[in-house]
Amino acid sequence: MDFQRNQFYHIISYGCQANVSDSEHYAGQLEALGYHHTEDLDMADVILVNTCCVRETAEDKTLGKIGEFKHLKTKNPDLIIAITGCMAQEWQDKLFKRAPHIDLVIGTHNIHKLIELIEKRNSKKDHYMEADMSLPAFHDMPVKRFQNFFAWIPIMNGCNKFCTYCIVPYVRGREVSRPIEAIVEEIKKVAAEGYKEITLLGQNVNSYGLDLKDGTDFSKLVQAVDDIDGIERVRYMTSHPKDMTFAMIDAIADSKKIVNHMHLPIQCGSDELLKKMNRGYTTEHYLELVDYARKRMPDLVLTTDIIVGFPGETEAMFQDTLNLLKRVQYDMAYTFIYSPRTGTPAATMDGQIPQEEKSRRLQRLMDVQNVYSLQKNKEMENQVYDVIVEGPTKNDAHHWFGRTTGNKMIIWENDGTVAIGDTVPVAVDKGQTWVLKGHLVH
Ligand code: 5AD
Ligand code: SF4
């Protein structure tokens, strides 16, 4: 290996925020080894792909990407290609067979092994894999955060819910919570480093702490993080309607720093289908939670996840979902076509829906939701919101953007008076379906 020049790494992260957080811990380890970040794949000595397997489309995208790296490996045989994350956990050494140019496969409980594996691979060219799920989910690791003002804070890993469509419990294991003290300590540290906004991350934050069996729960965590100086906004995701309690809604509403945004996935509006999904709640209970949350927080921004085309979904059940959207009027819904995942109960259920019908339902669902997304954003017109400045938009350096506490993105024309990370008032001029346009208030 050539020690004369700098060594570079490039990380591609697919999937959810838990993966972004894991990627930051991979980056931390690579920097501890002396690697520097590069955007340029041709310069990279290590390419790490942190994968998702929640839907088949995510896997297809990853396999396509891995295929693209073959020519880089031909050009540079010392290049290390590492596949990590949920798909690595699921596929394990089958990935080497599928793409022999992969060097390392690292599972979801083995993130801390990266340094060791890179060192092994640098001393002897071979395939190396660590995917032992019996190891603890959390380890002390260096972290290189990707943003300067927003920090991801994992509070738990894994999931015990076993929704019948979902592969997460199989690839991330059972729920394991971090102790409150460790979470508070990390948040204090990032506050001292200048971070203003944090997101408490877990597959099901409402069951946070229950495995610790010492009375810890999400309400206690909310109270504990509320007093940390320097942090302006605390986000949390994802919530589960079965484990969200009225007491937790109270704790969220009473907190000074927890934001007025709740992501509460319903998945579908049919009680019969919710049962088949093993979601553990009825639409009636869900609506009680929503009504209570809106009573306690009148400015609540509510978002959700919906799956269309779950096995056995009839037209009438799909209509129930459309009716639920009309009843709740979400600010936004993340909508997904059901994707059978091998090993999950739903994959072998009767009544699989043809792809074309699933696509049609998705379109019909989006047509209904877009009306409400637009309506909610229009209601924000001519009002002023505090946003934390995130910087220029992707396509146009003259337009900058930031987010409200409710996680709404506002774009304005940059006049050079604000800096990334500033909290500034922005007036909304125009609400559109996906975004708000506005101007800085001076
Ligand atoms: N097919 C489609 N969507 C899925 N999700 C989880 N598993 C599947 C699947 N097999 C969706 C759920 C979840 C979100 C993160 O992904 O809506 O809330
Ligand atoms: Fe994808 Fe789920 Fe893994 Fe996140 S936890 S990366 S959504 S499979």
XYZ file of N, CA and C in Angstrom, residues 43-274:
696
model
N -11.127 8.845 -6.958
C -10.018 9.080 -6.022
C -10.085 8.164 -4.804
N -11.241 7.502 -4.622
C -11.473 6.802 -3.351
C -10.613 5.547 -3.209
N -10.091 5.335 -1.988
C -9.403 4.090 -1.650
C -10.353 3.134 -0.946
N -11.380 3.704 -0.334
C -12.438 2.893 0.284
C -13.784 3.444 -0.185
N -14.626 2.568 -0.729
C -16.012 2.963 -1.024
C -16.904 2.104 -0.138
N -17.707 2.772 0.676
C -18.578 2.030 1.588
C -20.035 2.325 1.209
N -20.793 1.258 0.971
C -22.208 1.432 0.635
C -23.027 0.913 1.814
N -23.717 1.830 2.490
C -24.519 1.466 3.655
C -25.958 1.261 3.168
N -26.420 0.032 3.207
C -27.589 -0.365 2.420
C -28.881 -0.494 3.223
N -29.981 -0.538 2.491
C -31.328 -0.710 3.035
C -31.972 -1.891 2.301
N -32.831 -2.636 2.985
C -33.507 -3.740 2.293
C -34.999 -3.721 2.574
N -35.528 -2.573 2.963
C -36.920 -2.503 3.395
C -37.887 -2.753 2.235
N -37.450 -2.372 1.034
C -38.235 -2.676 -0.181
C -37.296 -3.186 -1.256
N -37.872 -3.932 -2.222
C -37.033 -4.517 -3.268
C -36.345 -3.428 -4.096
N -37.038 -2.306 -4.287
C -36.443 -1.224 -5.087
C -35.128 -0.746 -4.475
N -35.076 -0.716 -3.127
C -33.851 -0.271 -2.449
C -32.727 -1.252 -2.742
N -33.048 -2.541 -2.729
C -32.019 -3.556 -3.002
C -31.548 -3.475 -4.445
N -32.499 -3.311 -5.368
C -32.133 -3.242 -6.787
C -31.179 -2.083 -7.050
N -31.515 -0.951 -6.406
C -30.675 0.240 -6.593
C -29.248 -0.051 -6.105
N -29.151 -0.703 -4.961
C -27.837 -0.991 -4.389
C -27.051 -1.949 -5.281
N -27.723 -3.000 -5.756
C -27.011 -3.973 -6.604
C -26.515 -3.293 -7.875
N -27.330 -2.389 -8.422
C -26.913 -1.627 -9.605
C -25.673 -0.806 -9.302
N -25.689 -0.156 -8.152
C -24.560 0.702 -7.755
C -23.288 -0.127 -7.591
N -23.430 -1.274 -6.923
C -22.249 -2.124 -6.701
C -21.662 -2.549 -8.054
N -22.554 -2.856 -9.002
C -22.112 -3.237 -10.345
C -21.268 -2.146 -10.992
N -21.667 -0.892 -10.748
C -20.933 0.237 -11.345
C -19.490 0.320 -10.832
N -19.236 -0.241 -9.650
C -17.896 -0.094 -9.061
C -16.871 -1.066 -9.640
N -17.366 -2.010 -10.442
C -16.474 -3.047 -10.959
C -15.317 -2.435 -11.753
N -15.654 -1.459 -12.583
C -14.595 -0.874 -13.413
C -13.593 -0.085 -12.567
N -14.058 0.475 -11.430
C -13.130 1.203 -10.556
C -12.120 0.237 -9.951
N -12.627 -0.935 -9.634
C -11.771 -1.965 -9.041
C -10.746 -2.461 -10.072
N -11.164 -2.548 -11.342
C -10.230 -2.978 -12.382
C -9.109 -1.942 -12.512
N -9.508 -0.666 -12.408
C -8.494 0.405 -12.514
C -7.572 0.432 -11.294
N -8.162 0.159 -10.129
C -7.398 0.251 -8.886
C -7.653 -0.986 -8.020
N -6.828 -2.028 -8.192
C -7.073 -3.292 -7.474
C -6.979 -3.143 -5.948
N -6.342 -2.052 -5.472
C -6.252 -1.850 -4.022
C -7.508 -1.236 -3.426
N -8.417 -0.794 -4.298
C -9.668 -0.204 -3.813
C -10.407 -1.198 -2.912
N -10.888 -0.696 -1.769
C -11.666 -1.551 -0.862
C -13.147 -1.201 -1.004
N -13.949 -2.179 -1.351
C -15.395 -1.958 -1.445
C -16.066 -2.670 -0.267
N -16.733 -1.874 0.562
C -17.382 -2.426 1.764
C -18.891 -2.261 1.641
N -19.633 -3.332 1.868
C -21.092 -3.272 1.868
C -21.554 -3.487 3.307
N -22.321 -2.540 3.809
C -22.734 -2.576 5.214
C -24.248 -2.384 5.295
N -24.772 -2.446 6.499
C -26.182 -2.104 6.707
C -27.121 -3.288 6.567
N -28.400 -2.949 6.376
C -29.461 -3.951 6.481
C -29.381 -5.024 5.396
N -29.035 -4.618 4.171
C -28.951 -5.606 3.098
C -27.717 -6.505 3.291
N -26.650 -5.946 3.833
C -25.460 -6.739 4.143
C -25.819 -7.793 5.192
N -26.619 -7.367 6.184
C -27.038 -8.301 7.226
C -27.892 -9.413 6.645
N -28.739 -9.048 5.694
C -29.659 -10.021 5.114
C -28.932 -10.975 4.158
N -28.088 -10.444 3.313
C -27.459 -11.255 2.259
C -26.184 -11.957 2.732
N -25.474 -11.337 3.654
C -24.209 -11.861 4.187
C -23.265 -12.303 3.065
N -22.690 -13.546 3.153
C -21.647 -13.889 2.159
C -22.201 -14.142 0.757
N -23.549 -14.187 0.642
C -24.116 -14.290 -0.717
C -23.721 -13.072 -1.562
N -23.408 -11.972 -0.875
C -23.005 -10.777 -1.626
C -21.684 -10.993 -2.358
N -20.770 -11.746 -1.733
C -19.480 -12.018 -2.398
C -19.697 -12.820 -3.675
N -20.669 -13.739 -3.613
C -20.946 -14.569 -4.794
C -21.570 -13.715 -5.893
N -22.466 -12.864 -5.468
C -23.167 -12.012 -6.422
C -22.213 -11.002 -7.078
N -21.289 -10.468 -6.285
C -20.355 -9.454 -6.799
C -18.983 -9.682 -6.179
N -18.160 -10.501 -6.836
C -16.870 -10.881 -6.242
C -15.916 -9.709 -6.011
N -16.216 -8.548 -6.607
C -15.312 -7.409 -6.363
C -15.576 -6.733 -5.015
N -16.571 -7.215 -4.270
C -16.787 -6.701 -2.903
C -15.705 -7.281 -1.992
N -15.147 -6.426 -1.113
C -14.105 -6.890 -0.186
C -14.654 -7.193 1.197
N -15.510 -6.274 1.701
C -15.976 -6.414 3.084
C -17.500 -6.405 3.143
N -18.051 -7.276 3.990
C -19.485 -7.245 4.284
C -19.611 -7.092 5.806
N -20.345 -6.049 6.227
C -20.445 -5.776 7.670
C -21.910 -5.620 8.064
N -22.335 -6.383 9.057
C -23.736 -6.395 9.485
C -24.080 -5.243 10.427
N -25.351 -5.190 10.815
C -25.866 -4.036 11.567
C -25.363 -3.951 13.016
N -24.894 -5.071 13.561
C -24.381 -5.040 14.942
C -22.856 -5.060 14.970
N -22.233 -4.854 13.816
C -20.782 -5.033 13.712
C -20.077 -3.784 13.191
N -20.783 -2.664 13.282
C -20.270 -1.408 12.723
C -18.866 -1.097 13.243
N -18.657 -1.377 14.535
C -17.380 -1.047 15.178
C -16.219 -1.881 14.659
N -16.499 -2.864 13.791
C -15.430 -3.749 13.298
C -14.734 -3.194 12.061
N -15.175 -2.045 11.579
C -14.637 -1.563 10.296
C -13.111 -1.411 10.323
N -12.603 -0.767 11.374
C -11.164 -0.500 11.425
C -10.385 -1.819 11.321
N -10.799 -2.782 12.140
C -10.140 -4.100 12.156
C -10.177 -4.740 10.753
N -11.326 -4.668 10.102
C -11.471 -5.320 8.797
C -10.662 -4.621 7.712
N -10.593 -3.293 7.786
C -9.784 -2.561 6.794
C -8.315 -2.941 6.977
N -7.899 -3.027 8.243
C -6.499 -3.373 8.490
C -6.195 -4.781 7.974
N -7.116 -5.703 8.207
C -6.929 -7.079 7.706
C -6.827 -7.070 6.185
N -7.754 -6.371 5.551
C -7.812 -6.358 4.089
C -6.572 -5.686 3.504
N -6.057 -4.662 4.192
C -4.853 -3.998 3.699
C -3.623 -4.883 3.837
N -3.630 -5.797 4.816
C -2.458 -6.658 4.939
C -2.598 -7.918 4.098
N -3.819 -8.343 3.818
C -3.991 -9.524 2.951
C -5.279 -9.390 2.162
N -5.108 -9.391 0.842
C -6.278 -9.259 -0.032
C -7.147 -10.501 0.085
N -8.363 -10.304 0.574
C -9.293 -11.434 0.713
C -10.677 -10.852 0.972
N -11.695 -11.722 1.013
C -13.022 -11.257 1.437
C -13.117 -11.399 2.951
N -13.660 -10.387 3.611
C -13.868 -10.475 5.049
C -15.300 -10.089 5.392
N -15.872 -10.846 6.346
C -17.245 -10.547 6.736
C -17.405 -10.589 8.257
N -18.165 -9.641 8.799
C -18.584 -9.686 10.209
C -20.078 -9.393 10.206
N -20.893 -10.369 10.591
C -22.345 -10.128 10.576
C -23.014 -10.842 11.746
N -22.319 -10.838 12.897
C -22.829 -11.539 14.072
C -23.845 -10.643 14.799
N -25.117 -11.058 14.738
C -26.166 -10.228 15.348
C -26.248 -10.412 16.855
N -25.493 -11.384 17.404
C -25.585 -11.574 18.855
C -24.724 -10.548 19.596
N -23.895 -9.802 18.876
C -23.116 -8.749 19.530
C -24.049 -7.613 19.944
N -23.659 -6.850 20.981
C -24.496 -5.699 21.355
C -24.645 -4.730 20.179
N -25.796 -4.037 20.144
C -26.048 -3.129 19.008
C -25.236 -1.840 19.122
N -24.938 -1.418 20.366
C -24.235 -0.139 20.531
C -22.817 -0.355 21.034
N -21.896 0.400 20.457
C -20.495 0.336 20.861
C -19.962 1.761 20.888
N -18.897 1.974 21.678
C -18.235 3.276 21.621
C -17.475 3.369 20.320
N -17.794 4.370 19.529
C -17.133 4.518 18.230
C -16.902 5.986 17.959
N -15.820 6.301 17.220
C -15.689 7.697 16.793
C -16.799 8.042 15.816
N -17.202 9.308 15.801
C -18.267 9.714 14.886
C -17.833 10.959 14.126
N -18.097 10.958 12.824
C -17.861 12.170 12.019
C -19.223 12.595 11.503
N -19.787 13.663 12.100
C -21.141 14.069 11.710
C -21.104 14.779 10.363
N -22.140 14.521 9.552
C -22.146 15.054 8.189
C -22.620 16.498 8.128
N -23.335 16.942 9.157
C -23.826 18.322 9.158
C -23.313 19.048 10.385
N -23.323 20.388 10.318
C -22.743 21.170 11.400
C -23.741 21.622 12.458
N -25.008 21.651 12.121
C -25.976 22.180 13.074
C -27.043 21.167 13.483
N -27.104 20.047 12.725
C -28.112 19.024 12.986
C -27.404 17.727 13.338
N -27.794 17.129 14.446
C -27.136 15.876 14.840
C -28.165 14.766 15.041
N -27.829 13.590 14.513
C -28.654 12.401 14.750
C -28.203 11.769 16.051
N -29.158 11.449 16.917
C -28.817 10.812 18.193
C -29.596 9.494 18.300
N -28.913 8.350 18.077
C -29.636 7.077 18.229
C -29.997 6.853 19.685
N -31.251 6.499 19.933
C -31.654 6.215 21.313
C -31.917 4.719 21.499
N -32.108 4.028 20.402
C -32.362 2.582 20.480
C -32.065 1.964 19.127
N -31.954 0.668 19.118
C -31.768 -0.042 17.861
C -32.699 -1.244 17.852
N -33.140 -1.620 16.671
C -33.946 -2.827 16.529
C -35.424 -2.580 16.718
N -36.176 -3.657 16.585
C -37.632 -3.544 16.657
C -38.225 -4.880 17.099
N -39.230 -4.805 17.977
C -39.885 -6.035 18.463
C -41.268 -6.228 17.872
N -41.656 -5.386 16.949
C -43.061 -5.349 16.565
C -43.472 -6.436 15.567
N -42.586 -6.811 14.692
C -42.893 -7.850 13.693
C -44.172 -7.571 12.906
N -44.270 -6.388 12.339
C -45.329 -6.135 11.353
C -45.086 -7.164 10.242
N -46.163 -7.710 9.693
C -45.966 -8.891 8.839
C -45.296 -8.578 7.500
N -45.233 -7.294 7.124
C -44.582 -6.927 5.865
C -43.108 -6.601 6.043
N -42.657 -6.444 7.287
C -41.412 -5.708 7.535
C -40.221 -6.596 7.850
N -39.102 -6.277 7.243
C -37.893 -7.087 7.398
C -36.990 -6.557 8.523
N -37.315 -5.351 9.020
C -36.416 -4.695 9.979
C -36.076 -5.546 11.212
N -37.068 -6.185 11.858
C -36.700 -6.969 13.046
C -35.683 -8.079 12.740
N -35.704 -8.570 11.502
C -34.790 -9.658 11.135
C -33.378 -9.148 10.853
N -33.277 -7.900 10.390
C -31.943 -7.405 10.031
C -31.355 -6.435 11.052
N -32.194 -5.944 11.968
C -31.644 -5.066 13.007
C -31.808 -5.656 14.409
N -32.503 -6.787 14.487
C -32.600 -7.489 15.766
C -33.628 -6.890 16.708
N -33.600 -7.411 17.957
C -34.588 -6.956 18.949
C -34.218 -5.581 19.485
N -35.238 -4.941 20.084
C -35.044 -3.603 20.627
C -33.995 -3.577 21.734
N -33.067 -2.648 21.600
C -32.094 -2.391 22.652
C -32.023 -0.882 22.845
N -32.288 -0.415 24.068
C -32.282 1.021 24.326
C -30.955 1.454 24.920
N -30.532 2.651 24.574
C -29.361 3.240 25.248
C -29.837 3.864 26.556
N -29.029 3.795 27.606
C -29.435 4.434 28.861
C -29.604 5.948 28.671
N -30.539 6.532 29.416
C -30.784 7.977 29.328
C -29.492 8.770 29.526
N -28.657 8.352 30.503
C -27.447 9.126 30.816
C -26.530 9.223 29.598
N -26.408 8.102 28.858
C -25.518 8.100 27.687
C -26.065 9.039 26.610
N -27.396 9.048 26.470
C -28.025 9.903 25.449
C -27.836 11.374 25.829
N -28.111 11.678 27.117
C -27.988 13.066 27.577
C -26.544 13.546 27.431
N -25.603 12.665 27.766
C -24.188 13.038 27.659
C -23.823 13.378 26.208
N -24.311 12.554 25.258
C -23.998 12.814 23.850
C -24.626 14.132 23.389
N -25.853 14.385 23.840
C -26.516 15.626 23.409
C -25.789 16.846 23.997
N -25.352 16.729 25.255
C -24.599 17.846 25.861
C -23.323 18.107 25.063
N -22.703 17.027 24.623
C -21.458 17.151 23.856
C -21.728 17.875 22.532
N -22.772 17.459 21.814
C -23.024 18.112 20.526
C -23.478 19.557 20.740
N -24.186 19.824 21.846
C -24.592 21.209 22.144
C -23.343 22.067 22.326
N -22.356 21.517 23.053
C -21.108 22.266 23.280
C -20.357 22.480 21.970
N -20.553 21.595 21.013
C -19.885 21.732 19.702
C -20.643 22.685 18.769
N -21.779 23.180 19.210
C -22.511 24.169 18.408
C -23.731 23.628 17.676
N -24.071 22.376 17.915
C -25.281 21.832 17.256
C -26.523 22.457 17.884
N -27.504 22.784 17.021
C -28.718 23.448 17.500
C -29.925 22.535 17.484
N -29.872 21.538 16.608
C -31.049 20.678 16.442
C -30.600 19.224 16.509
N -31.349 18.433 17.246
C -31.033 17.006 17.293
C -32.286 16.204 16.937
N -32.078 14.997 16.461
C -33.201 14.073 16.238
C -32.933 12.795 17.015
N -33.865 12.469 17.892
C -33.792 11.211 18.646
C -34.268 10.106 17.715
N -33.409 9.117 17.494
C -33.690 8.121 16.455
C -33.947 6.735 17.016
N -35.019 6.128 16.535
C -35.280 4.732 16.868
C -36.338 4.206 15.922
N -36.371 2.897 15.702
C -37.402 2.329 14.822
C -38.788 2.523 15.435
N -38.854 2.578 16.758
C -40.120 2.756 17.456
C -39.819 3.499 18.755
N -39.724 4.824 18.675
C -39.244 5.590 19.841
C -40.185 5.465 21.040
N -41.446 5.161 20.795
C -42.401 5.100 21.907
C -42.189 3.901 22.815
N -41.437 2.914 22.347
C -41.139 1.819 23.277
C -39.725 1.975 23.839
N -39.147 3.171 23.644
C -37.822 3.439 24.196
C -37.792 3.126 25.695
N -36.755 2.459 26.130
C -36.501 2.287 27.559
C -37.190 1.103 28.202
N -38.213 0.551 27.560
C -38.976 -0.520 28.216
C -38.096 -1.733 28.488
N -37.120 -1.994 27.598
C -36.230 -3.147 27.781
C -35.240 -2.927 28.934
N -35.069 -1.675 29.361
C -34.121 -1.416 30.453
C -34.714 -1.838 31.794
N -36.052 -1.940 31.828
C -36.788 -2.456 32.991
C -36.451 -1.731 34.297
N -36.240 -0.413 34.192
C -35.995 0.365 35.409
C -36.925 1.579 35.478
N -38.053 1.466 34.754
C -39.006 2.576 34.788
C -38.745 3.635 33.720
N -37.643 3.462 32.970
C -37.340 4.425 31.899
C -38.383 4.302 30.797
N -38.844 5.442 30.284
C -39.683 5.394 29.078
C -39.476 6.668 28.268
N -40.171 6.764 27.151
C -39.943 7.892 26.247
C -40.288 9.227 26.918
N -41.345 9.256 27.745
C -41.704 10.509 28.426
C -40.540 10.993 29.284
N -39.905 10.055 30.000
C -38.773 10.441 30.871
C -37.629 11.002 30.034
N -37.390 10.371 28.887
C -36.309 10.847 28.015
C -36.618 12.264 27.522
N -37.879 12.469 27.130
C -38.297 13.793 26.642
C -38.015 14.840 27.718
N -38.378 14.520 28.970
C -38.141 15.477 30.053
C -36.638 15.704 30.270
N -35.861 14.630 30.161
C -34.420 14.735 30.426
C -33.706 15.591 29.376
N -34.145 15.503 28.118
C -33.412 16.259 27.086
C -33.889 17.708 26.999
N -35.002 18.005 27.650
C -35.594 19.335 27.528
C -34.744 20.421 28.180
N -33.915 20.019 29.134
C -33.170 21.025 29.909
C -31.756 21.245 29.393
N -31.405 20.636 28.261
C -30.011 20.746 27.822
C -29.797 22.089 27.120
N -28.909 22.905 27.692
C -28.659 24.243 27.135
C -28.054 24.144 25.746
N -28.421 25.113 24.911
C -27.792 25.205 23.584
C -28.611 24.549 22.495
N -29.327 23.501 22.835
C -30.153 22.821 21.821
C -31.469 23.599 21.675
N -31.792 23.957 20.428
C -33.033 24.712 20.195
C -34.209 23.796 19.890
N -33.928 22.744 19.111
C -35.029 21.899 18.625
C -34.698 20.428 18.817
N -35.677 19.692 19.299
C -35.516 18.246 19.434
C -36.581 17.561 18.587
N -36.139 16.774 17.604
C -37.058 15.959 16.798
C -36.988 14.517 17.282
N -37.934 13.725 16.877
C -37.942 12.309 17.273
C -38.602 11.520 16.158
N -38.065 10.370 15.863
C -38.710 9.491 14.894
C -38.159 8.080 14.995
N -38.988 7.075 14.740
C -40.362 7.132 14.292
C -41.294 6.706 15.416
N -42.510 7.232 15.411
C -43.476 6.857 16.437
C -44.308 5.669 15.964
N -44.826 4.926 16.921
C -45.704 3.787 16.606
C -47.024 3.978 17.351
N -48.154 3.956 16.633
C -49.446 4.228 17.282
C -49.792 3.249 18.400
N -49.220 2.048 18.367
C -49.543 1.090 19.427
C -48.888 1.509 20.749
N -47.700 2.074 20.661
C -46.937 2.376 21.873
C -46.977 3.844 22.272
N -47.463 4.689 21.379
C -47.630 6.107 21.731
C -48.762 6.193 22.756
N -48.498 6.851 23.888
C -49.549 6.966 24.908
C -49.999 8.423 25.036
N -51.127 8.613 25.693
C -51.599 9.984 25.921
C -50.608 10.718 26.836
N -50.001 9.977 27.772
C -49.009 10.600 28.665
C -47.789 11.066 27.863
N -47.412 10.305 26.844
C -46.273 10.735 26.008
C -46.628 11.981 25.211
N -47.869 12.007 24.731
C -48.305 13.210 23.999
C -48.252 14.417 24.934
N -48.657 14.204 26.186
C -48.562 15.294 27.169
C -47.111 15.731 27.350
N -46.211 14.761 27.501
C -44.795 15.095 27.720
C -44.247 15.883 26.525
N -44.648 15.482 25.325
C -44.189 16.162 24.106
C -44.766 17.585 24.073
N -46.068 17.685 24.369
C -46.724 19.003 24.324
C -46.163 19.938 25.393
N -45.829 19.390 26.555
C -45.337 20.227 27.655
C -43.871 20.616 27.488
N -43.159 19.891 26.623
C -41.727 20.163 26.497
C -41.480 21.465 25.745
N -40.402 22.150 26.113
C -40.088 23.438 25.466
C -39.428 23.226 24.113
N -38.731 22.111 23.988
C -37.861 21.975 22.819
C -38.309 20.940 21.798
N -39.138 20.006 22.235
C -39.611 19.026 21.255
C -40.470 19.759 20.244
N -40.220 19.491 18.974
C -40.877 20.262 17.911
C -42.336 19.843 17.735
N -43.059 20.685 16.978
C -44.483 20.438 16.711
C -44.667 19.589 15.455
N -43.790 18.590 15.294
C -43.936 17.668 14.159
C -43.995 16.242 14.688
N -45.028 15.527 14.287
C -45.129 14.122 14.688
C -45.285 13.274 13.431
N -44.390 12.275 13.307
C -44.520 11.326 12.200
C -45.132 10.054 12.789
N -46.386 9.801 12.438
C -47.127 8.699 13.065
C -47.690 7.777 11.977
N -46.890 6.773 11.574
C -47.324 5.917 10.466
C -48.598 5.145 10.778
N -49.583 5.253 9.886
C -50.825 4.488 10.044
C -50.767 3.206 9.220
N -50.115 3.257 8.081
C -49.914 2.157 7.112
C -51.142 1.866 6.247
N -52.349 1.826 6.853
C -53.547 1.705 6.016
C -54.766 2.046 6.873
N -55.913 2.267 6.219
C -57.091 2.722 6.961
C -58.132 1.646 7.177
N -57.760 0.386 6.942
C -58.715 -0.711 7.125
C -58.341 -1.510 8.370
N -59.286 -1.668 9.291
C -58.981 -2.411 10.521
C -58.635 -3.864 10.225
N -59.324 -4.420 9.219
C -59.061 -5.822 8.883
C -57.612 -5.998 8.388
N -57.201 -5.049 7.569
C -55.846 -5.128 7.026
C -54.788 -4.806 8.098
N -55.127 -3.860 8.992
C -54.186 -3.532 10.081
C -53.916 -4.781 10.915
